[in-house]
Amino acid sequence: MPTPTALAADPRLLAALAAARADRAGALARLVELLRIPSVSTVPEHAPDVRAAAEWVAARMRAAGLTGVRIDDTPRHPVVYGERIVDVSMPTVLIYGHYDVQPVDPLDLWQTPPFEPTERDGALYARGSSDDKGQVMANLEAIAAWEATGGLPVNVKLVIEGEEEIGSPNLDAWMRAHAHELAADVALVSDTAILAPGTPSIVYALRGLCYVEIEVEGPRRDLHSGQYGGAVANPANALCHIVDQLLDQATGRIRIPGFYDRVRPIEPAERAELARAPFDLGAFGGATGDAGGWGDADYSIVERLGARPTLDVNGLVSGWTGAGAKTVLPAKALAKVSMRLVPDQDPDEIVALITDYVATIAPPHVEVTVRNLHGARPALADRDTAAIRAAAAAYEIGFGQAPYYMREGGSIPVVALMADVLGIDTVLMGFGLPDDNLHAPNERFVLDQYERGVDTAVAFHAALAAGGGEGDDPVAARR
Ligand code: BES
Ligand code: ZN
């Protein structure tokens, strides 16, 4: 099997890389076009834009050389599918990405409008630039480069969905209905970040998610707090009491009984390896204003961010929130609470645990409801597979350096789904950077990352076709 050096001399790969490099301006222009479409999946008014983005992606797939391209409707936003089956005896890669984006609020903090992509300091600023349109386009450009030269050395099937940012509610059913058609050897997802510019990393674990809403209802309507305060339970007070008991603020430990029962301990060898990864504490401190980090002191910041579960209030609504004072006893209070989960925690089980616990701690005289909004199962992949080795060889070609191996704190629901429904592992070969401002104002995609990303995606197909580059194991090389 070829080493990355041998791979880099493969004339077919060199031709595809040359084609990609000759069309950097075109690749950038195409990404800008896609970024102009405000495909915010959670906002109902944007449904036509989400549809327009699906149509744009389908057209681009056809132009890149994919066949059987179609847009499948779901109860909400469509899935775009396309494939290129070169030869059934070759390996088949299922490439997943999402063309939907997060909302843009708070809009006033954007330096340039979120859907008017703007180049600044070597980066392209726009909502969805890094998450995930830029990374989807890196893969599409790579396919186009192969198809414009000798043709792909592997079979590809593409699934680009429009509901990732709302928890992929319809993907499960769609995937089950098309499981036969989606058969593949491995999945490839580019929707994560590498450690730092010039320091590529492969993500081998993702956290899961359990997202609930806790609603506390009290009096029938808002009341004057002078007239009624003292003899009526206040839902806002009651909700704070509940939230306070979910988590120990001093240690970061979650207090829900049974919450940690299924948490797999981090093996000492993995802890040692994570400790060696060049995690940028300075950038962490810069982004958060607290380089020391909050949380469970028994674990390093890297471990807390990727390998340990969390509980966070993501939103709180109740009473008077305008300027100045208003003496009101609110009728209702609502908290949005999400928990990031790690292997082998199960979102359905966690919903049951938090629901039972909240029922036991809920104060009297109010009505408390826990509603499940969405969930995703955590994922943990074997790092010693042919496809992971192919990704490592590809990063060496695209970035000139072997990758580190990292756990990612975010969630991508499809990864556990593909393991379940299709029985395949996923390679998380991301091209973003930790400070891309995902889900925040001024999201950006660094243009050098886009170019390295296209090259890495081009190289991945050659490396996979060559058998994953056995004989040159960068995991072993790091030990
Ligand atoms: N691309 C992200 C996942 C991610 C987050 C990767 C942070 C790397 C760093 C993805 O689009 C995302 O935001 N996922 C949601 C999933 C949820 C809506 C089910 C998340 O993690 O909050
Ligand atoms: Zn996202």
XYZ file of C-alpha atoms and ligand atoms in Angstrom:
502
model
C 0.000 0.000 0.000
C 1.299 3.476 -0.829
C 2.691 5.885 1.742
C 1.536 9.535 1.556
C 4.748 10.227 -0.365
C 3.945 7.552 -2.938
C 0.360 8.759 -3.053
C 1.492 12.316 -3.724
C 3.264 11.084 -6.855
C 0.149 9.410 -8.283
C -0.326 11.134 -11.672
C -4.119 10.910 -11.508
C -4.124 12.642 -8.139
C -1.683 15.265 -9.382
C -3.947 16.002 -12.347
C -7.015 16.388 -10.101
C -5.077 18.630 -7.696
C -3.842 20.742 -10.595
C -7.419 21.140 -11.863
C -8.582 22.233 -8.409
C -5.709 24.701 -8.085
C -6.336 26.149 -11.529
C -9.876 27.078 -10.532
C -9.562 28.658 -7.097
C -11.345 31.808 -8.258
C -14.239 29.770 -9.626
C -14.510 27.777 -6.392
C -14.647 30.998 -4.386
C -17.264 32.553 -6.669
C -19.463 29.458 -6.349
C -19.220 29.462 -2.566
C -20.181 33.149 -2.518
C -23.281 32.348 -4.610
C -24.430 29.661 -2.195
C -23.756 31.879 0.813
C -26.054 34.572 -0.581
C -29.056 32.292 -0.060
C -30.431 32.801 3.491
C -31.287 29.148 4.137
C -32.103 29.479 7.856
C -33.882 26.212 8.623
C -35.464 27.125 11.945
C -37.279 30.275 10.730
C -40.525 29.355 8.863
C -40.381 32.531 6.700
C -37.094 31.283 5.258
C -38.556 27.998 3.941
C -38.474 29.240 0.302
C -34.802 30.192 0.759
C -33.999 26.779 2.174
C -35.629 25.305 -0.933
C -33.626 27.668 -3.163
C -30.402 26.507 -1.515
C -31.393 22.867 -2.142
C -31.943 23.690 -5.807
C -28.623 25.502 -6.022
C -26.812 22.503 -4.492
C -28.582 20.092 -6.873
C -27.585 22.185 -9.892
C -23.990 22.330 -8.699
C -23.938 18.564 -8.160
C -25.061 18.037 -11.753
C -22.445 20.470 -13.042
C -19.757 18.680 -11.009
C -20.551 15.417 -12.808
C -22.890 13.631 -10.397
C -25.794 11.632 -11.765
C -29.278 10.791 -10.510
C -29.356 14.150 -8.755
C -32.705 14.823 -7.120
C -34.394 16.808 -4.376
C -36.425 14.661 -1.984
C -39.099 16.449 -0.021
C -39.581 15.697 3.656
C -42.266 17.066 5.993
C -40.078 20.158 6.357
C -36.901 20.802 4.356
C -35.637 18.720 1.431
C -32.670 16.364 1.175
C -30.484 16.664 -1.929
C -29.096 13.397 -3.264
C -26.649 12.651 -6.070
C -24.135 9.952 -6.910
C -21.343 8.913 -9.207
C -20.992 5.168 -9.484
C -17.823 4.567 -11.478
C -17.344 0.857 -10.885
C -19.121 -1.263 -8.292
C -15.866 -2.997 -7.392
C -14.419 0.288 -6.091
C -15.000 1.558 -2.554
C -18.071 3.734 -2.091
C -18.034 6.885 0.043
C -21.215 8.434 1.374
C -20.561 12.166 1.732
C -22.880 14.015 4.104
C -23.206 17.761 4.612
C -25.871 20.381 5.306
C -26.920 23.433 3.326
C -29.080 24.941 6.077
C -27.695 27.580 8.421
C -28.319 29.041 11.867
C -30.272 32.270 12.439
C -28.243 35.483 12.308
C -29.257 37.225 15.534
C -27.952 39.457 16.984
C -27.793 41.132 13.593
C -26.364 44.434 14.833
C -23.126 42.716 15.863
C -22.274 41.691 12.296
C -19.615 43.899 10.703
C -21.027 43.131 7.246
C -24.471 41.667 6.439
C -24.610 37.886 7.035
C -25.900 37.061 3.555
C -23.600 39.431 1.681
C -20.379 37.379 1.769
C -17.443 39.706 2.294
C -13.733 38.982 2.063
C -11.686 40.457 4.909
C -8.195 39.553 6.164
C -8.056 36.343 4.147
C -11.443 35.074 5.280
C -14.935 35.037 3.841
C -17.518 36.389 6.309
C -21.070 35.088 5.963
C -23.594 32.967 7.867
C -22.940 29.316 6.971
C -19.493 29.990 5.510
C -17.813 27.452 7.807
C -20.947 25.629 9.070
C -21.396 24.034 6.673
C -21.620 25.494 3.170
C -17.873 26.094 2.793
C -17.080 22.547 3.827
C -19.795 21.097 1.572
C -18.352 23.112 -1.306
C -14.817 21.879 -0.591
C -16.106 18.345 -1.192
C -18.102 19.321 -4.271
C -15.133 21.159 -5.768
C -12.981 18.077 -5.165
C -15.461 15.878 -7.016
C -15.595 18.386 -9.862
C -11.780 18.381 -10.075
C -11.691 14.579 -10.386
C -14.510 14.534 -12.913
C -12.793 17.225 -14.986
C -9.632 15.108 -15.182
C -9.482 11.298 -15.105
C -12.770 10.716 -13.262
C -13.250 9.748 -9.615
C -11.169 6.797 -8.372
C -14.002 5.788 -5.985
C -17.808 5.773 -6.057
C -19.511 8.614 -4.253
C -23.031 9.160 -2.939
C -23.913 12.607 -1.622
C -26.542 13.439 0.953
C -26.800 17.167 1.616
C -29.633 17.944 4.003
C -31.493 21.084 5.035
C -32.390 20.336 8.665
C -29.104 19.731 10.490
C -29.336 22.937 12.489
C -32.764 21.942 13.816
C -31.640 18.456 14.848
C -32.275 16.520 11.587
C -35.879 15.621 12.552
C -36.750 13.966 9.227
C -33.442 12.441 8.256
C -33.961 9.245 10.211
C -37.115 8.316 8.266
C -35.587 9.410 4.938
C -32.449 7.378 5.543
C -34.398 4.264 6.545
C -36.550 4.572 3.424
C -33.426 4.810 1.227
C -31.087 2.541 3.178
C -30.585 0.175 0.245
C -29.687 2.967 -2.151
C -27.323 4.548 0.390
C -25.204 1.421 0.876
C -21.565 2.487 1.201
C -18.274 1.393 2.739
C -17.726 4.517 4.779
C -19.222 7.966 5.381
C -17.314 11.228 5.072
C -18.483 14.355 6.914
C -16.766 17.737 6.710
C -18.567 19.781 9.383
C -15.956 20.209 12.124
C -12.859 22.272 12.856
C -9.161 21.392 12.932
C -7.005 22.389 15.908
C -5.342 25.436 14.341
C -4.152 26.714 10.950
C -1.461 24.294 9.784
C -2.406 21.799 12.503
C -4.968 19.433 11.020
C -6.930 17.057 13.192
C -9.327 14.196 12.637
C -12.355 14.104 14.921
C -13.054 10.606 16.220
C -15.782 11.424 18.733
C -18.763 13.748 18.863
C -20.929 14.586 21.816
C -24.633 13.863 21.660
C -27.382 16.200 22.723
C -30.524 16.214 24.783
C -32.450 19.479 24.495
C -35.459 20.181 26.703
C -37.695 23.057 27.686
C -38.756 23.437 31.312
C -41.933 25.450 31.732
C -43.317 26.606 35.049
C -46.880 27.882 35.197
C -48.347 29.694 38.174
C -51.211 32.211 38.367
C -53.727 32.354 35.508
C -52.360 35.726 34.361
C -49.628 38.199 35.284
C -50.380 39.790 38.668
C -49.411 42.964 40.524
C -46.624 41.836 42.822
C -47.751 44.198 45.556
C -51.331 43.025 45.497
C -50.502 39.320 45.294
C -46.795 38.862 46.123
C -46.215 36.801 49.256
C -49.330 34.683 48.879
C -48.826 33.426 45.311
C -45.941 31.209 44.140
C -43.843 33.025 41.550
C -43.014 30.808 38.498
C -39.775 32.719 37.847
C -38.587 32.093 41.415
C -39.665 28.452 41.141
C -37.804 27.995 37.846
C -34.597 29.460 39.323
C -34.951 27.054 42.222
C -35.248 24.126 39.790
C -32.372 25.252 37.574
C -30.151 25.752 40.590
C -30.546 22.110 41.554
C -29.679 20.734 38.113
C -25.988 21.526 38.446
C -23.395 22.167 41.133
C -21.997 25.537 40.071
C -18.804 25.044 42.103
C -17.752 21.717 40.576
C -19.651 21.662 37.296
C -21.150 18.277 38.251
C -24.677 17.555 37.097
C -27.016 16.583 39.936
C -29.615 14.571 38.044
C -29.571 11.101 39.644
C -28.291 8.461 37.204
C -26.971 11.075 34.754
C -23.414 9.730 34.818
C -24.315 6.027 34.971
C -23.511 5.349 31.330
C -20.617 7.770 30.915
C -17.663 5.790 29.633
C -14.485 6.712 31.508
C -11.659 8.145 29.399
C -8.908 5.537 29.203
C -5.489 6.637 30.529
C -3.882 6.162 27.089
C -6.462 8.432 25.504
C -6.048 11.020 28.264
C -2.317 11.048 27.596
C -2.883 11.458 23.888
C -5.400 14.287 24.358
C -2.926 16.000 26.685
C -0.329 16.011 23.909
C -2.593 17.663 21.318
C -1.607 21.311 20.801
C -4.877 22.787 22.050
C -4.718 26.569 21.793
C -5.421 27.821 25.336
C -4.694 31.388 24.239
C -7.430 31.238 21.597
C -9.764 29.617 24.139
C -9.074 32.442 26.580
C -9.459 35.009 23.821
C -12.868 33.677 22.810
C -14.201 33.178 26.343
C -12.424 35.780 28.439
C -11.574 33.051 30.959
C -8.445 31.114 30.016
C -8.568 29.199 33.300
C -11.787 27.539 32.281
C -14.778 26.696 34.438
C -15.921 23.198 35.277
C -14.962 19.845 36.702
C -11.378 20.222 37.944
C -10.841 16.457 37.713
C -10.655 16.856 33.947
C -8.517 18.993 31.650
C -10.164 21.675 29.548
C -9.757 19.517 26.432
C -11.469 16.626 28.217
C -14.233 18.862 29.573
C -14.889 20.176 26.076
C -15.000 16.870 24.260
C -15.203 13.859 26.507
C -17.425 14.935 29.411
C -21.150 15.732 29.478
C -22.599 19.173 30.188
C -25.802 20.909 31.231
C -26.391 24.457 30.060
C -29.303 26.851 30.182
C -29.469 28.217 26.637
C -32.315 30.620 27.243
C -34.531 31.979 30.022
C -37.801 33.810 29.533
C -40.060 35.300 32.179
C -41.539 38.497 33.503
C -40.382 41.987 32.707
C -37.217 42.116 30.576
C -37.526 45.630 29.187
C -35.732 48.730 30.494
C -36.374 49.849 34.036
C -38.592 48.214 36.605
C -42.057 46.691 36.510
C -43.552 45.148 39.632
C -45.056 42.050 38.116
C -45.584 38.509 39.289
C -45.321 36.607 35.986
C -47.769 33.851 35.080
C -45.080 31.702 33.450
C -41.368 31.072 33.226
C -39.461 29.049 30.656
C -35.920 27.682 30.492
C -34.282 26.102 27.448
C -31.834 23.531 28.761
C -29.439 21.424 26.729
C -27.179 18.626 27.818
C -24.213 17.505 25.738
C -23.864 13.742 26.063
C -20.918 11.399 25.722
C -20.742 7.685 24.949
C -22.759 5.666 26.086
C -25.403 8.124 27.281
C -28.721 7.918 25.473
C -30.828 11.051 24.852
C -34.174 9.280 25.448
C -32.954 7.908 28.750
C -31.641 11.339 29.792
C -35.000 12.984 29.013
C -36.657 10.460 31.328
C -34.071 11.098 34.067
C -34.385 14.888 33.977
C -38.196 14.709 33.782
C -38.364 12.498 36.885
C -35.826 14.605 38.764
C -37.563 17.897 37.966
C -40.830 16.373 39.219
C -39.185 15.575 42.565
C -37.613 19.038 43.025
C -40.515 21.122 41.676
C -41.858 23.384 44.410
C -45.576 23.235 45.311
C -48.247 25.658 43.995
C -46.849 25.700 40.446
C -47.253 23.420 37.423
C -43.980 22.197 35.877
C -43.668 20.622 32.431
C -40.538 19.210 30.774
C -40.774 19.033 26.990
C -38.267 17.173 24.813
C -37.188 19.351 21.868
C -34.594 17.189 20.152
C -31.719 14.852 20.712
C -28.691 13.326 19.074
C -26.727 10.299 20.109
C -22.996 10.650 20.803
C -20.509 8.958 18.498
C -17.107 7.408 19.040
C -15.197 5.879 16.148
C -12.400 3.384 15.831
C -9.263 5.307 14.880
C -7.514 2.410 13.209
C -9.458 1.911 9.998
C -8.480 2.155 6.339
C -10.735 5.195 5.897
C -9.190 7.063 8.848
C -5.738 6.300 7.471
C -6.906 7.620 4.092
C -8.034 10.854 5.774
C -4.689 11.137 7.577
C -2.796 10.687 4.299
C -5.120 13.226 2.664
C -4.443 15.841 5.375
C -0.713 15.301 4.871
C -1.152 16.154 1.223
C -3.605 19.023 1.750
C -1.990 20.632 4.803
C 1.577 19.290 4.659
C 1.236 17.802 8.127
C -0.081 14.609 9.695
C -3.239 15.166 11.723
C -3.811 14.915 15.448
C -6.817 13.044 16.777
C -9.446 14.977 18.732
C -12.853 14.664 20.287
C -15.356 17.333 19.279
C -17.754 18.879 21.765
C -20.448 19.703 19.202
C -22.991 17.294 17.802
C -23.826 16.003 14.332
C -26.928 13.814 14.617
C -26.379 11.965 11.324
C -23.212 10.219 12.499
C -24.956 7.892 14.963
C -27.787 7.503 12.469
C -25.510 6.265 9.691
C -23.894 3.788 12.066
C -27.345 2.443 13.008
C -29.245 2.501 9.755
C -26.429 1.870 7.272
C -23.943 0.101 9.522
C -21.057 2.356 8.480
C -18.391 4.370 10.290
C -17.921 8.074 9.621
C -14.670 9.895 9.004
C -14.960 13.454 10.334
C -12.566 15.316 8.079
C -13.250 18.956 8.866
C -11.728 22.138 7.469
C -13.043 24.807 9.835
C -11.071 26.600 12.553
C -12.015 26.906 16.236
C -12.569 30.671 15.915
C -14.856 30.604 12.865
C -17.703 32.080 14.996
C -20.142 29.256 14.301
C -23.746 30.124 15.229
C -22.492 33.604 16.222
C -22.126 37.018 14.549
C -19.323 37.334 11.983
C -19.104 33.658 11.058
C -16.248 33.158 8.656
C -14.340 30.595 6.643
C -10.621 31.234 6.217
C -9.878 31.076 2.492
C -6.647 29.169 2.955
C -8.684 26.522 4.820
C -11.058 26.340 1.848
C -8.170 25.727 -0.531
C -6.437 23.202 1.760
C -9.852 21.619 2.262
C -10.458 21.155 -1.459
C -6.977 19.621 -1.855
C -7.492 17.340 1.151
C -10.865 16.192 -0.175
C -9.281 15.522 -3.587
C -6.510 13.500 -1.933
C -8.941 11.540 0.262
C -10.485 9.801 -2.738
C -7.085 8.790 -4.095
C -5.957 7.561 -0.680
C -9.128 5.558 -0.163
C -8.839 4.086 -3.658
C -5.258 3.071 -2.825
C -6.457 1.198 0.245
C -6.184 3.835 2.926
C -2.411 4.196 2.937
C -1.606 1.263 5.224
C 2.006 1.016 6.231
C 2.212 4.626 7.259
C 0.204 4.985 10.405
C 0.261 8.537 11.770
C -1.526 7.417 14.976
C 1.417 5.169 15.745
C 3.835 7.858 14.592
C 2.484 10.226 17.263
C 2.925 7.768 20.125
N -21.051 21.939 12.578
C -21.770 21.830 13.798
C -21.153 20.817 14.762
C -19.903 21.370 15.355
C -20.011 22.294 16.372
C -18.675 21.037 14.903
C -18.869 22.841 16.920
C -17.545 21.601 15.411
C -17.630 22.516 16.429
C -23.200 21.469 13.535
O -23.718 22.130 12.423
C -24.038 21.896 14.706
O -24.091 23.043 15.022
N -24.672 20.953 15.357
C -25.604 21.221 16.406
C -26.459 19.993 16.474
C -27.797 20.164 17.062
C -28.633 21.219 16.417
C -28.529 18.822 17.077
C -24.893 21.463 17.709
O -23.826 20.901 17.975
O -25.413 22.276 18.488
Zn -24.124 24.295 13.217
